[in-house]
Structures are given as C-alpha cells and as structure tokens.
CSV table of C-alpha atoms in Angstrom, one decimal:
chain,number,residue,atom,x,y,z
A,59,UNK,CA,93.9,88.1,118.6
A,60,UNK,CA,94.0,88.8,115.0
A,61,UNK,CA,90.4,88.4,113.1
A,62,UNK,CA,88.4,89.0,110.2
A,63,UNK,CA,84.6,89.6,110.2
A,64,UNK,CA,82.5,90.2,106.5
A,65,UNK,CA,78.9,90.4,106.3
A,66,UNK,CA,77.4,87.9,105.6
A,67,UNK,CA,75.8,87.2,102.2
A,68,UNK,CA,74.7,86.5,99.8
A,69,UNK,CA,74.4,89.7,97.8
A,70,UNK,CA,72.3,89.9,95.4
A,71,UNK,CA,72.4,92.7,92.5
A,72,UNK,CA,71.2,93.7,89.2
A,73,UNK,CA,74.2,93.9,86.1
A,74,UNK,CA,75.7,97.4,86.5
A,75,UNK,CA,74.9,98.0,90.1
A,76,UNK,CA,77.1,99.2,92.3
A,77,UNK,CA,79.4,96.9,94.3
A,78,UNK,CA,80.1,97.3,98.2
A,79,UNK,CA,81.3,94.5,100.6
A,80,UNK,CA,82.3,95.3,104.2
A,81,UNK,CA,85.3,93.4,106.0
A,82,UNK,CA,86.7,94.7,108.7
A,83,UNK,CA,89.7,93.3,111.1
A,84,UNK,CA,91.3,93.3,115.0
A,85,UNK,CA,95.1,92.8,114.4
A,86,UNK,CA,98.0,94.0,116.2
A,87,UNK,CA,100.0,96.7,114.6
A,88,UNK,CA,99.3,97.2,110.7
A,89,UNK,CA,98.8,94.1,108.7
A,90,UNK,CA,98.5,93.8,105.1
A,91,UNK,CA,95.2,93.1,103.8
A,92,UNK,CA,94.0,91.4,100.9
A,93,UNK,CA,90.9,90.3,98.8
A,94,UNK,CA,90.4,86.9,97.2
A,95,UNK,CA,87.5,85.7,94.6
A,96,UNK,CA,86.8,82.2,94.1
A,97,UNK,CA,84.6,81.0,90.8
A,98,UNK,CA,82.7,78.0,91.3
A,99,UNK,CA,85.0,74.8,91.6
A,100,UNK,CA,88.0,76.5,91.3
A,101,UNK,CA,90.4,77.6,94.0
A,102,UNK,CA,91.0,81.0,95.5
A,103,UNK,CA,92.6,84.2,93.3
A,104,UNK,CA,94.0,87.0,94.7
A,105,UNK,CA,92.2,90.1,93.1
A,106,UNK,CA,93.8,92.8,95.4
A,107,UNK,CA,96.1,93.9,98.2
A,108,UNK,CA,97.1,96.8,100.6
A,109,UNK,CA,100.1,96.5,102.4
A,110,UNK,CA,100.0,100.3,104.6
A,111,UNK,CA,97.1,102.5,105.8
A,112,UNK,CA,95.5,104.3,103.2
A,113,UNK,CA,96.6,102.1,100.3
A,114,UNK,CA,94.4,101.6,97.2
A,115,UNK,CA,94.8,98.1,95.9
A,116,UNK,CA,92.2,97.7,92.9
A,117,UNK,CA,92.4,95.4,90.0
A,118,UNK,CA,89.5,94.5,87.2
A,119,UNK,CA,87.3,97.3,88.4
A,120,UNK,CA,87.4,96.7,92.2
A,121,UNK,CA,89.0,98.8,94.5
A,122,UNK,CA,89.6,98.9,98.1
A,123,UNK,CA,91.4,101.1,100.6
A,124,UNK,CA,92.8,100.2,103.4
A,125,UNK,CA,91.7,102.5,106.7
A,126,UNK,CA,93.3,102.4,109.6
A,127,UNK,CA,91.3,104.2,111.5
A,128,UNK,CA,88.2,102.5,111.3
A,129,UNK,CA,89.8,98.9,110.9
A,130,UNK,CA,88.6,98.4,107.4
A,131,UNK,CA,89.2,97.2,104.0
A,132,UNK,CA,85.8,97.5,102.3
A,133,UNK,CA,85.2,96.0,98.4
A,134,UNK,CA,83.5,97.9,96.1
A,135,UNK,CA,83.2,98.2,91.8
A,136,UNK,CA,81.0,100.9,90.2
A,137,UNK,CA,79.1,98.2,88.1
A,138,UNK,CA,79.2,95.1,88.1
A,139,UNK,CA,78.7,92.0,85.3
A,140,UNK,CA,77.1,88.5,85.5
A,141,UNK,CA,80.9,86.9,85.3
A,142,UNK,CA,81.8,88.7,88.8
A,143,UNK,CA,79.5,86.4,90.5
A,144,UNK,CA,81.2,84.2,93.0
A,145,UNK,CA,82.4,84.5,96.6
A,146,UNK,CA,85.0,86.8,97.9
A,147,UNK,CA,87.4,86.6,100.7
A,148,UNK,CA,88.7,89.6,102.7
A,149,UNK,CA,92.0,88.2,104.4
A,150,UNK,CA,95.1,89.6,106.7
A,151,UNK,CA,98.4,89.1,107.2
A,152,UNK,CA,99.5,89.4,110.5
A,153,UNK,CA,102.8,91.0,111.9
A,154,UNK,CA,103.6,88.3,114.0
A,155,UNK,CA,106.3,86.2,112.1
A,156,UNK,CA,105.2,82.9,111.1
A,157,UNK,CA,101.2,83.4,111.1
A,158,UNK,CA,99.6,82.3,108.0
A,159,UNK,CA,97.0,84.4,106.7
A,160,UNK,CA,93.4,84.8,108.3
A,161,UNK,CA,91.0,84.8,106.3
A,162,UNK,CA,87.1,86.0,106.6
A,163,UNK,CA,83.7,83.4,105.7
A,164,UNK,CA,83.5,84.7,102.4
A,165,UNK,CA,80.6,86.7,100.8
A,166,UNK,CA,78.8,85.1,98.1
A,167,UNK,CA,77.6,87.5,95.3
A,168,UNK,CA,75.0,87.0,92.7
A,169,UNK,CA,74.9,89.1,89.7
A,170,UNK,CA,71.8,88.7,87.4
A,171,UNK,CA,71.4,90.3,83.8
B,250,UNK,CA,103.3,78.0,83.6
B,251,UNK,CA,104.0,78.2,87.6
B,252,UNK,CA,101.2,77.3,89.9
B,253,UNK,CA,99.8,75.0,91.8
B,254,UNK,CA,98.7,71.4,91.1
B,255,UNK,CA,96.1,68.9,93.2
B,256,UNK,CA,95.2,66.3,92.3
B,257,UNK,CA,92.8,64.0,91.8
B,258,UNK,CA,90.1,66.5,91.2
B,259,UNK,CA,87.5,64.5,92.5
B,260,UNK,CA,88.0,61.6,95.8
B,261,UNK,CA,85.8,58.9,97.2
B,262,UNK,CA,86.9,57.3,100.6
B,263,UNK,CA,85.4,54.2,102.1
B,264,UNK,CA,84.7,54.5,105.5
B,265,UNK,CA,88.0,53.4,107.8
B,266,UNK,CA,90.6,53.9,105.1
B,267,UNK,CA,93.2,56.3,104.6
B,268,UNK,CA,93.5,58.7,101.9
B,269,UNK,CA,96.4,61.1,100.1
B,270,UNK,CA,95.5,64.3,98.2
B,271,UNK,CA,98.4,65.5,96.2
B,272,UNK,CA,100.0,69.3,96.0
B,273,UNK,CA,102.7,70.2,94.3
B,274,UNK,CA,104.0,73.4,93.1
B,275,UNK,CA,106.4,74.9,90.6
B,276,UNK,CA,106.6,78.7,92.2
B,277,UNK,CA,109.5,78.0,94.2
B,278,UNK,CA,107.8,79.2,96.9
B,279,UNK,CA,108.9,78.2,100.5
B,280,UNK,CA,105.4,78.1,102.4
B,281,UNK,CA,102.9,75.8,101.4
B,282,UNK,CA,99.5,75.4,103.5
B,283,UNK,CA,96.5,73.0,103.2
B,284,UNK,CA,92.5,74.4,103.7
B,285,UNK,CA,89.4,72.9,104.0
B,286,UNK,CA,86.3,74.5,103.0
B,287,UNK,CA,83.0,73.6,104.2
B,288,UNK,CA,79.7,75.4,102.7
B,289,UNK,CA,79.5,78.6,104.7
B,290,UNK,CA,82.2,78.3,106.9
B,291,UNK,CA,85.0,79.8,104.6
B,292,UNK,CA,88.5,78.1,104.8
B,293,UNK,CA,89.7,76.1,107.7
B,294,UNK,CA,93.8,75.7,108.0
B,295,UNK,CA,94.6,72.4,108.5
B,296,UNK,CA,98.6,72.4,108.1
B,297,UNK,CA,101.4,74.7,107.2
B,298,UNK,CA,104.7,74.2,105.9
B,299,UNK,CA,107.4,77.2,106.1
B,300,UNK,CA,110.2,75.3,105.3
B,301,UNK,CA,111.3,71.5,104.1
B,302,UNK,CA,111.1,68.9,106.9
B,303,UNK,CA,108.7,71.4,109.0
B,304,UNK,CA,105.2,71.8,109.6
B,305,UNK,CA,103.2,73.5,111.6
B,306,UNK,CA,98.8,72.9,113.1
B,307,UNK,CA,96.2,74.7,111.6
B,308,UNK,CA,93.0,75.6,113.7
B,309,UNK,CA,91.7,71.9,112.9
B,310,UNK,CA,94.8,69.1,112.4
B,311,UNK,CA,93.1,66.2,113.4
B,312,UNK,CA,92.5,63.6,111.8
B,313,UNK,CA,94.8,65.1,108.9
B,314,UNK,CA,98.9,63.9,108.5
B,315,UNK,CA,101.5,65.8,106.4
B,316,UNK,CA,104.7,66.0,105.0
B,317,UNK,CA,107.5,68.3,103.5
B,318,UNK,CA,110.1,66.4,102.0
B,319,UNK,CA,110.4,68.2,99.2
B,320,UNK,CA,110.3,72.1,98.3
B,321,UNK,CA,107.7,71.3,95.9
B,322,UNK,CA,105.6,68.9,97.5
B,323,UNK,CA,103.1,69.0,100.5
B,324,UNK,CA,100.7,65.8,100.0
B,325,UNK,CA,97.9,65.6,103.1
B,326,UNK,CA,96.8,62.3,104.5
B,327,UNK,CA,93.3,61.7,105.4
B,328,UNK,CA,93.1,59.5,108.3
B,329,UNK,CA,90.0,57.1,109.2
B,330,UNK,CA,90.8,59.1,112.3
B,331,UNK,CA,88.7,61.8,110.9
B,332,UNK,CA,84.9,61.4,111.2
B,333,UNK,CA,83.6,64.0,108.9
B,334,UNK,CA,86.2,64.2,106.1
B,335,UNK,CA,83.7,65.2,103.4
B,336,UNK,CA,84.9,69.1,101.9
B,337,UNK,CA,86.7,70.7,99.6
B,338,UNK,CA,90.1,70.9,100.3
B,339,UNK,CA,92.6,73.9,99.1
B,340,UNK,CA,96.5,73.6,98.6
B,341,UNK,CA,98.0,76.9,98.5
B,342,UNK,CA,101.9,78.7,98.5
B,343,UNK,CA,103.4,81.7,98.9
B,344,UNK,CA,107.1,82.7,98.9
B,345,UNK,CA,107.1,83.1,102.9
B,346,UNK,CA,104.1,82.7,105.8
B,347,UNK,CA,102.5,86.0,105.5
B,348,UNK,CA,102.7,86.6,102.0
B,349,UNK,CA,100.2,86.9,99.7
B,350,UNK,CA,98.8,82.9,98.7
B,351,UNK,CA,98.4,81.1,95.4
B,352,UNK,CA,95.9,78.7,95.2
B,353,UNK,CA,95.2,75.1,93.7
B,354,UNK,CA,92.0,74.3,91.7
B,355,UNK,CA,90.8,71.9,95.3
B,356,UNK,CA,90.4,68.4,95.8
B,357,UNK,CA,86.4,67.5,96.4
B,358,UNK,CA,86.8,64.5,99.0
B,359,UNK,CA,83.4,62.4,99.5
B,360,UNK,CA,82.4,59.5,101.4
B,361,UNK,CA,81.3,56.0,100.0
C-alpha cells in the first residue's frame, strides 16, 4: 500500500543551522509528493511540491527533490530563523484515482535564537 | 480572498450530544476532505467529498456524519456515538482527490 514514514522529532536547532528532514514513501508508480508546514493553531500550508522524479520543488528557502530511486523526498534550508518553527508534513498523492492524499506524522521543529 | 472557512474556532460538547463544525469554501474546488489531528499522531481522514451528493470513509468515520449538498459546503457532525471526540479537526479542498490541499484554520472540539 501507499505510505509515508518521517523521523520522528522534534528537531531541535540553533538560528542559521542547517535544515534536513527525511520522509520517505512506498507507493505504486510515481506519485507527486508534497511538503506542508503548520504554525501553531493554524491549519496546514503547502510550502512545496514535486510532481516527477528528480523534481526540485523549493519555496522560502526550502528545497526538496524528489528521488526515485531511493523513495525519498527529503526537507532541507541552508539556515534557518526562529519563525520556521513549527511542524512539517511530507505527504503523497497517489496514482490510483480517487485516493486522497497520505500524509506523514509530522516533524516538529524548534528553532532558538 | 478564496479559502477556506471553519468555524467556530473553538467547541465544547456535553457528553451524549451531537455537534456540527462548519467548512465552507470559496475555491471552487470540487474535493473537500475533513482531518482530525491528535498530538503526535499527524492527521487522521475522517471523510471525503469528490463531488456534490457524494462522500467517501476516511481511515476513522465513526462516530462522524457528513454532507455535500452544496459545492461549497462540507459541515461534519459529531455524534455522541463517538467516545473520544476531543482534537483538532482540519477542513481542507482541492480542485480534484489527489491534488494538492488547502487548508482551514481547524476547529478545537473539547469535552464538558
């Protein structure tokens, strides 16, 4: 079945640290992929997306590529601020018509000046 | 602006009663989904909607009721039915199942 696995947090970093956050994924075929980032109390945001192997989705100073070959969509930013703290979702769409996405536990991370 | 509306912010249930959290949406998006987040157990989907007048189970529908009667519209019923009904619950929509999701602000549902 189709699945989504992050470690597990939380993360904690110093401001302008560098950012990595593992997700990988079992689907069938070639989903798209996606990251989310929720602030406290408010919903969910989409901060990026790849929709083909080796795609670069990247917005605000986080990037991710999506690799095929080891079933991955990994999060990372080259230095992070105290405002990127907050939890982040890796999430896929799957090929099979009809599925809503599937989304990971989330990975809390806590940036400190 | 387009997005996503719940409302109340904030819910308290008495114990046996039925409650309605409210979604509505001015994306004009066809798919519209309901979430529940517990603390450290990410989102949960509880119902989706691809279309007016359909709906679909989530991974943990009971206990919840829906409705699609309008495009814009996917309110989710509470029922006493459900025995643990205190989380944060998500709204989201997106212009077809599979597509990327926009998101309400949540509905915090407690327990008198």
């Amino acid at each position: 079945g189709n699945s989504v696995t992050q470690m597990e947090g939380p993360v904690t970093l110093s401001e302008e640290a560098f950012l990595t956050i593992n997700c990988t994924y079992t689907a069938t075929g070639y989903p798209s992929l996606f990251w989310y980032v929720q602030y406290p109390g408010e919903g969910l945001q989409l901060l990026l997306k790849a929709t083909k192997a080796d795609d670069k989705g990247s917005n605000k100073g986080f990037e991710a590529t999506y690799r095929k070959e080891t079933t991955s969509f990994h999060l990372e930013k080259g230095s992070v601020q105290v405002s990127d703290s907050a939890v982040y979702f890796c999430a896929l769409s799957p090929k099979e018509a009809g599925t809503a996405l599937i989304f990971g536990k989330g990975t809390t991370l806590s940036v400190s000046s | 602006d387009g997005g996503i509306t719940q409302s109340p912010k904030y819910l308290f249930r008495k114990e046996g009663q039925n409650v309605t959290l409210s979604c509505e949406q001015n994306l004009n998006h066809d798919a519209m989904y309901w979430y529940r987040q517990d603390p450290g157990q990410g989102l949960r989907l509880i119902y989706y909607s691809q279309i007016v007048n359909d709906f679909q189970k989530g991974d943990i529908a009971e206990g919840y009721s829906v409705s699609r009667e309008k495009k814009e519209s996917f309110p989710l019923t509470v029922t006493s039915a459900q025995k643990n009904p205190t989380a944060f619950y998500l709204c989201a929509s997106s212009q077809g199942v599979g597509q990327p999701q926009h998101f309400g602000d949540g509905t915090r549902l407690s327990i008198l």
